[in-house]
Amino acid sequence: MSYKIYEINEEFLDVMPQEIKDLQFKATWGNPKRGVMDLPYSKELIEEHSLCAGCPESMALRYILASLPNPEDTIIVNSTGCTSLVFPHIALHTVHSLFGNQNAVASGIKRVLEWRFPDKVKDVVVLAGDGATVDIGLDCTLQSFFRQEKITTICFDNEVYANTGGQESGLTVKGHVFKMAPKGKQWDKVPMWQLAIDSGCHYVARLTVSSPKRVETVIKKAIYVAREVGPTYVHLYTPCILEIGLNSDDGLDEMRQRDKERFAFFEYVSEPAKEVIERKKEEGLL
Amino acid sequence: MQTSTETVIYNRAGQRVVSPDYLLFEAPRTKHFMTGSEAVKEAVKRASVDASVSYPITPQSEAAHLIGELWVEGYVGVYFRGESEFGVMSEIAGCAMAGARTITTTSGPGTLRAFENFPMWAGTRIPVQLVLMARGVNSPLSIQPDNLEVGFLLDTGCMIWYAENAQDLFDMILAGFVVAEQPDVHVPVITVVDGFFVSHTREAVMLPPDDIALPPYNPYKAPMPVIDAEVPPGRFLRDPFVMKSNYISYATHASWQWEVRSAIERSRPYAKHYLRGLVEEFGDPSAELVFVACGTAAAQSKEAVRLLEEEGIKARVIKLKTIRPFPIEELRQAVKGAKYIFVPEFNVVGWLEREVRRYLYGHSDAEVIGAPRVAGGMTMPAEVIVKEVLKLTGKEVKHVI
């Protein structure tokens, strides 16, 4: 890897906004112990990003970006949707190709990087919304688990197609009225965390992003296990406050509510994954 | 030829690396008898391919199996079966973005299932090669040869080359990587053959030795940074969104579209060199009756020229090797003196006739006749082509049933 990747061309430095410069000068590269406690002093996502004011997804992104153990050698693959809008506002290698094929693109990238750089650690992380992960992209998502691709899949579950204006998704709660479900959604929320376990993921977690430290631990576990064992899946509740009619400062409360019910913290760890997690704890990395 | 003062370089498979010119033009060749699918294998074997992902669909499956065998034998670095053509073309994109020389194959409906990926490939400027063994796509279901899908692919921003036979296919696959990977080109290449007619029939193919191969792909020469976190510049989204509604974003999007198409234009001199010209001419150069065709329609037209000769009618064939870029100047030159231009095709819509008319408009006084045209797997006997010509002259001929 090369730290130069994250450097702004010197000739452009004087015209770059301070925020963009901060992405370089306040980054925490090269430290596997980095985490959410660095957030007050570091910069992961610029303030003027494209998400709505108070969007819990922006919180989630900041926690995840701060928690990547190996950001300088991490490729993030994302999909069409609200998530994809913020990727121009971070300083990491990211790929957006189409809607729903994120796990397939990530599979290709991971396999080739593993083949081209057998002696280096290159993490590949998929980050997409519920529409991309569980609806249009479910085939690609599950098949990457079946194939035991060594990638981490993170789903931002806001229970709606948010970026297209609020249509019900596979993860919308039954009965909820959204556009394209004018009589209320007719069937239950897809239990994606369970599908992930049944499809071969070695580490699966379901949680909200109301607790930064917990997000950090989950993300680190998921990435370490994916690196050594096989696919891992993290399901994060990031409510679309706009579509469910909340104020921009209500996101955190909404997540704290759901913490106690349908997003109660849940974690699955396979036997080989347990070994990795224990070892990483001993190494002081978890 | 290598001399003693030169360092001999081997690729990962242990093959001696030679220049594309040596491999394509100078290396001694021996005759082999094989199917089009096997010709794909032989080309991939000599192409220092890094990655391939497969999905079964007739008639390309055999070629995809054979690439898998090459993976087992160590000639291909990464190989697996994807979940669908959409998945495969996405995985292929990932492989290429991560810096691999990448190839895959598909046919018919699979092409359409994967379709969203082709403009994405072109827009991402990855030099992927897709070997398309063309087959029917319409309902009712057909697995028979038909090249309608090529009409859909023409404007995806990918180069489209068309092989007439197994020999063409072998040479085009090797040349395809060389041209697609030129830094000033660097767009995908779709190498087309008519499924079954070429993929499943055996013919003589002249092959260079299999212990030599193309120089490996160097992703650091690409005009777009490779996604491997090794080289700057890297802080980018691939590709950046241009979704803000303002003139700068409109212009950004539009200029990128033009850039992709300009990249195809810049492939002309390379394609001309490695394919020995963008068109091939056959028959009497003074003939006023001209067939413009590609693929097996060109082969059948050549046969028709022979039949017509026996009837005292002079004719010639202009075979198009590339459709994107379209050999505009070559075609305009070649049809000088033509009175009648027949465009025989293996599809129902006549996409090649449209292309020929478009590029000859205002440049030729010849009458363009979009016939004969077959579809749904029918062969195009040379007699059918002859019959079309005879309709024009009103002459009865013994060859025509």
mmCIF file of N, CA, C and O in Angstrom, chain A residues 100-144:
data_model
loop_
_atom_site.group_PDB
_atom_site.id
_atom_site.type_symbol
_atom_site.label_atom_id
_atom_site.label_comp_id
_atom_site.label_asym_id
_atom_site.label_seq_id
_atom_site.Cartn_x
_atom_site.Cartn_y
_atom_site.Cartn_z
ATOM 1 N N GLY A 100 -27.134 -3.211 -6.673
ATOM 2 C CA GLY A 100 -27.387 -4.596 -6.309
ATOM 3 C C GLY A 100 -26.265 -5.565 -6.629
ATOM 4 O O GLY A 100 -26.321 -6.725 -6.240
ATOM 5 N N ASN A 101 -25.223 -5.124 -7.342
ATOM 6 C CA ASN A 101 -24.153 -6.069 -7.690
ATOM 7 C C ASN A 101 -22.918 -5.884 -6.811
ATOM 8 O O ASN A 101 -21.846 -6.382 -7.129
ATOM 9 N N GLN A 102 -23.074 -5.177 -5.698
ATOM 10 C CA GLN A 102 -21.919 -4.839 -4.870
ATOM 11 C C GLN A 102 -21.151 -6.067 -4.375
ATOM 12 O O GLN A 102 -19.924 -6.087 -4.382
ATOM 13 N N ASN A 103 -21.859 -7.123 -3.968
ATOM 14 C CA ASN A 103 -21.138 -8.291 -3.468
ATOM 15 C C ASN A 103 -20.431 -9.054 -4.590
ATOM 16 O O ASN A 103 -19.416 -9.702 -4.352
ATOM 17 N N ALA A 104 -20.978 -8.965 -5.803
ATOM 18 C CA ALA A 104 -20.323 -9.608 -6.939
ATOM 19 C C ALA A 104 -19.056 -8.848 -7.316
ATOM 20 O O ALA A 104 -17.992 -9.449 -7.523
ATOM 21 N N VAL A 105 -19.149 -7.528 -7.402
ATOM 22 C CA VAL A 105 -17.966 -6.715 -7.721
ATOM 23 C C VAL A 105 -16.899 -6.938 -6.641
ATOM 24 O O VAL A 105 -15.714 -7.139 -6.946
ATOM 25 N N ALA A 106 -17.349 -6.955 -5.381
ATOM 26 C CA ALA A 106 -16.405 -7.147 -4.272
ATOM 27 C C ALA A 106 -15.728 -8.517 -4.371
ATOM 28 O O ALA A 106 -14.539 -8.650 -4.076
ATOM 29 N N SER A 107 -16.474 -9.534 -4.796
ATOM 30 C CA SER A 107 -15.888 -10.871 -4.946
ATOM 31 C C SER A 107 -14.741 -10.847 -5.942
ATOM 32 O O SER A 107 -13.673 -11.422 -5.698
ATOM 33 N N GLY A 108 -14.991 -10.174 -7.089
ATOM 34 C CA GLY A 108 -13.948 -10.090 -8.113
ATOM 35 C C GLY A 108 -12.725 -9.355 -7.593
ATOM 36 O O GLY A 108 -11.585 -9.782 -7.774
ATOM 37 N N ILE A 109 -12.957 -8.232 -6.919
ATOM 38 C CA ILE A 109 -11.840 -7.426 -6.402
ATOM 39 C C ILE A 109 -11.050 -8.239 -5.380
ATOM 40 O O ILE A 109 -9.825 -8.337 -5.443
ATOM 41 N N LYS A 110 -11.765 -8.858 -4.436
ATOM 42 C CA LYS A 110 -11.086 -9.594 -3.358
ATOM 43 C C LYS A 110 -10.237 -10.735 -3.921
ATOM 44 O O LYS A 110 -9.076 -10.915 -3.544
ATOM 45 N N ARG A 111 -10.845 -11.505 -4.845
ATOM 46 C CA ARG A 111 -10.104 -12.661 -5.363
ATOM 47 C C ARG A 111 -8.851 -12.235 -6.126
ATOM 48 O O ARG A 111 -7.798 -12.868 -5.996
ATOM 49 N N VAL A 112 -8.982 -11.178 -6.921
ATOM 50 C CA VAL A 112 -7.813 -10.743 -7.700
ATOM 51 C C VAL A 112 -6.752 -10.137 -6.781
ATOM 52 O O VAL A 112 -5.556 -10.399 -6.942
ATOM 53 N N LEU A 113 -7.179 -9.372 -5.781
ATOM 54 C CA LEU A 113 -6.180 -8.775 -4.879
ATOM 55 C C LEU A 113 -5.458 -9.858 -4.085
ATOM 56 O O LEU A 113 -4.251 -9.773 -3.851
ATOM 57 N N GLU A 114 -6.192 -10.888 -3.701
ATOM 58 C CA GLU A 114 -5.575 -11.985 -2.963
ATOM 59 C C GLU A 114 -4.541 -12.712 -3.836
ATOM 60 O O GLU A 114 -3.497 -13.151 -3.372
ATOM 61 N N TRP A 115 -4.895 -12.784 -5.134
ATOM 62 C CA TRP A 115 -4.004 -13.462 -6.081
ATOM 63 C C TRP A 115 -2.804 -12.590 -6.445
ATOM 64 O O TRP A 115 -1.671 -13.068 -6.527
ATOM 65 N N ARG A 116 -3.063 -11.282 -6.625
ATOM 66 C CA ARG A 116 -1.961 -10.392 -7.001
ATOM 67 C C ARG A 116 -1.036 -10.090 -5.826
ATOM 68 O O ARG A 116 0.160 -9.867 -6.019
ATOM 69 N N PHE A 117 -1.599 -10.041 -4.615
ATOM 70 C CA PHE A 117 -0.793 -9.671 -3.446
ATOM 71 C C PHE A 117 -0.920 -10.732 -2.359
ATOM 72 O O PHE A 117 -1.509 -10.482 -1.297
ATOM 73 N N PRO A 118 -0.401 -11.929 -2.609
ATOM 74 C CA PRO A 118 -0.604 -13.025 -1.653
ATOM 75 C C PRO A 118 -0.002 -12.751 -0.273
ATOM 76 O O PRO A 118 -0.436 -13.340 0.712
ATOM 77 N N ASP A 119 0.970 -11.861 -0.191
ATOM 78 C CA ASP A 119 1.630 -11.625 1.089
ATOM 79 C C ASP A 119 1.141 -10.360 1.800
ATOM 80 O O ASP A 119 1.730 -9.921 2.777
ATOM 81 N N LYS A 120 0.084 -9.755 1.266
ATOM 82 C CA LYS A 120 -0.404 -8.514 1.877
ATOM 83 C C LYS A 120 -1.846 -8.684 2.325
ATOM 84 O O LYS A 120 -2.575 -9.505 1.778
ATOM 85 N N VAL A 121 -2.235 -7.885 3.293
ATOM 86 C CA VAL A 121 -3.631 -7.898 3.747
ATOM 87 C C VAL A 121 -4.391 -6.813 2.993
ATOM 88 O O VAL A 121 -4.051 -5.632 3.066
ATOM 89 N N LYS A 122 -5.375 -7.219 2.237
ATOM 90 C CA LYS A 122 -6.239 -6.264 1.532
ATOM 91 C C LYS A 122 -7.673 -6.587 1.934
ATOM 92 O O LYS A 122 -8.193 -7.647 1.569
ATOM 93 N N ASP A 123 -8.275 -5.725 2.719
ATOM 94 C CA ASP A 123 -9.652 -5.970 3.149
ATOM 95 C C ASP A 123 -10.641 -5.394 2.138
ATOM 96 O O ASP A 123 -10.435 -4.290 1.625
ATOM 97 N N VAL A 124 -11.694 -6.144 1.872
ATOM 98 C CA VAL A 124 -12.754 -5.644 1.003
ATOM 99 C C VAL A 124 -14.058 -5.611 1.808
ATOM 100 O O VAL A 124 -14.459 -6.617 2.390
ATOM 101 N N VAL A 125 -14.657 -4.435 1.873
ATOM 102 C CA VAL A 125 -15.861 -4.231 2.683
ATOM 103 C C VAL A 125 -16.993 -3.732 1.786
ATOM 104 O O VAL A 125 -16.814 -2.777 1.034
ATOM 105 N N VAL A 126 -18.120 -4.414 1.861
ATOM 106 C CA VAL A 126 -19.300 -3.982 1.105
ATOM 107 C C VAL A 126 -20.185 -3.161 2.025
ATOM 108 O O VAL A 126 -20.422 -3.543 3.168
ATOM 109 N N LEU A 127 -20.647 -2.041 1.537
ATOM 110 C CA LEU A 127 -21.465 -1.149 2.341
ATOM 111 C C LEU A 127 -22.631 -0.673 1.486
ATOM 112 O O LEU A 127 -22.432 0.076 0.533
ATOM 113 N N ALA A 128 -23.841 -1.157 1.806
ATOM 114 C CA ALA A 128 -24.980 -0.799 0.961
ATOM 115 C C ALA A 128 -26.253 -0.787 1.791
ATOM 116 O O ALA A 128 -26.289 -1.301 2.910
ATOM 117 N N GLY A 129 -27.284 -0.223 1.243
ATOM 118 C CA GLY A 129 -28.555 -0.118 1.951
ATOM 119 C C GLY A 129 -29.364 -1.395 1.879
ATOM 120 O O GLY A 129 -28.933 -2.398 1.314
ATOM 121 N N ASP A 130 -30.580 -1.352 2.454
ATOM 122 C CA ASP A 130 -31.396 -2.567 2.488
ATOM 123 C C ASP A 130 -31.955 -2.910 1.115
ATOM 124 O O ASP A 130 -32.065 -4.082 0.772
ATOM 125 N N GLY A 131 -32.275 -1.922 0.308
ATOM 126 C CA GLY A 131 -32.776 -2.213 -1.041
ATOM 127 C C GLY A 131 -31.731 -2.952 -1.850
ATOM 128 O O GLY A 131 -32.014 -3.963 -2.498
ATOM 129 N N ALA A 132 -30.485 -2.470 -1.805
ATOM 130 C CA ALA A 132 -29.405 -3.073 -2.580
ATOM 131 C C ALA A 132 -29.016 -4.440 -2.032
ATOM 132 O O ALA A 132 -28.704 -5.362 -2.786
ATOM 133 N N THR A 133 -29.040 -4.596 -0.711
ATOM 134 C CA THR A 133 -28.542 -5.824 -0.095
ATOM 135 C C THR A 133 -29.592 -6.933 -0.121
ATOM 136 O O THR A 133 -29.289 -8.083 -0.427
ATOM 137 N N VAL A 134 -30.832 -6.575 0.210
ATOM 138 C CA VAL A 134 -31.833 -7.618 0.465
ATOM 139 C C VAL A 134 -32.864 -7.715 -0.661
ATOM 140 O O VAL A 134 -33.491 -8.750 -0.827
ATOM 141 N N ASP A 135 -33.052 -6.671 -1.454
ATOM 142 C CA ASP A 135 -34.015 -6.771 -2.546
ATOM 143 C C ASP A 135 -33.310 -7.033 -3.876
ATOM 144 O O ASP A 135 -33.051 -8.165 -4.211
ATOM 145 N N ILE A 136 -32.959 -5.986 -4.582
ATOM 146 C CA ILE A 136 -32.396 -6.177 -5.933
ATOM 147 C C ILE A 136 -31.106 -6.997 -5.883
ATOM 148 O O ILE A 136 -30.823 -7.775 -6.781
ATOM 149 N N GLY A 137 -30.343 -6.856 -4.801
ATOM 150 C CA GLY A 137 -29.040 -7.522 -4.768
ATOM 151 C C GLY A 137 -28.989 -8.787 -3.937
ATOM 152 O O GLY A 137 -27.900 -9.324 -3.679
ATOM 153 N N LEU A 138 -30.143 -9.306 -3.518
ATOM 154 C CA LEU A 138 -30.128 -10.453 -2.592
ATOM 155 C C LEU A 138 -29.386 -11.649 -3.182
ATOM 156 O O LEU A 138 -28.638 -12.341 -2.480
ATOM 157 N N ASP A 139 -29.596 -11.896 -4.462
ATOM 158 C CA ASP A 139 -28.923 -13.018 -5.118
ATOM 159 C C ASP A 139 -27.406 -12.876 -4.982
ATOM 160 O O ASP A 139 -26.717 -13.775 -4.498
ATOM 161 N N CYS A 140 -26.894 -11.716 -5.385
ATOM 162 C CA CYS A 140 -25.445 -11.500 -5.323
ATOM 163 C C CYS A 140 -24.956 -11.551 -3.871
ATOM 164 O O CYS A 140 -23.863 -12.064 -3.599
ATOM 165 N N THR A 141 -25.761 -11.024 -2.938
ATOM 166 C CA THR A 141 -25.349 -11.021 -1.532
ATOM 167 C C THR A 141 -25.217 -12.455 -1.019
ATOM 168 O O THR A 141 -24.163 -12.858 -0.521
ATOM 169 N N LEU A 142 -26.291 -13.231 -1.161
ATOM 170 C CA LEU A 142 -26.277 -14.597 -0.615
ATOM 171 C C LEU A 142 -25.251 -15.471 -1.329
ATOM 172 O O LEU A 142 -24.556 -16.271 -0.703
ATOM 173 N N GLN A 143 -25.170 -15.315 -2.662
ATOM 174 C CA GLN A 143 -24.231 -16.177 -3.394
ATOM 175 C C GLN A 143 -22.790 -15.901 -2.980
ATOM 176 O O GLN A 143 -21.965 -16.807 -2.976
ATOM 177 N N SER A 144 -22.502 -14.663 -2.621
ATOM 178 C CA SER A 144 -21.128 -14.391 -2.166
ATOM 179 C C SER A 144 -20.890 -15.089 -0.824
ATOM 180 O O SER A 144 -19.771 -15.511 -0.531
#
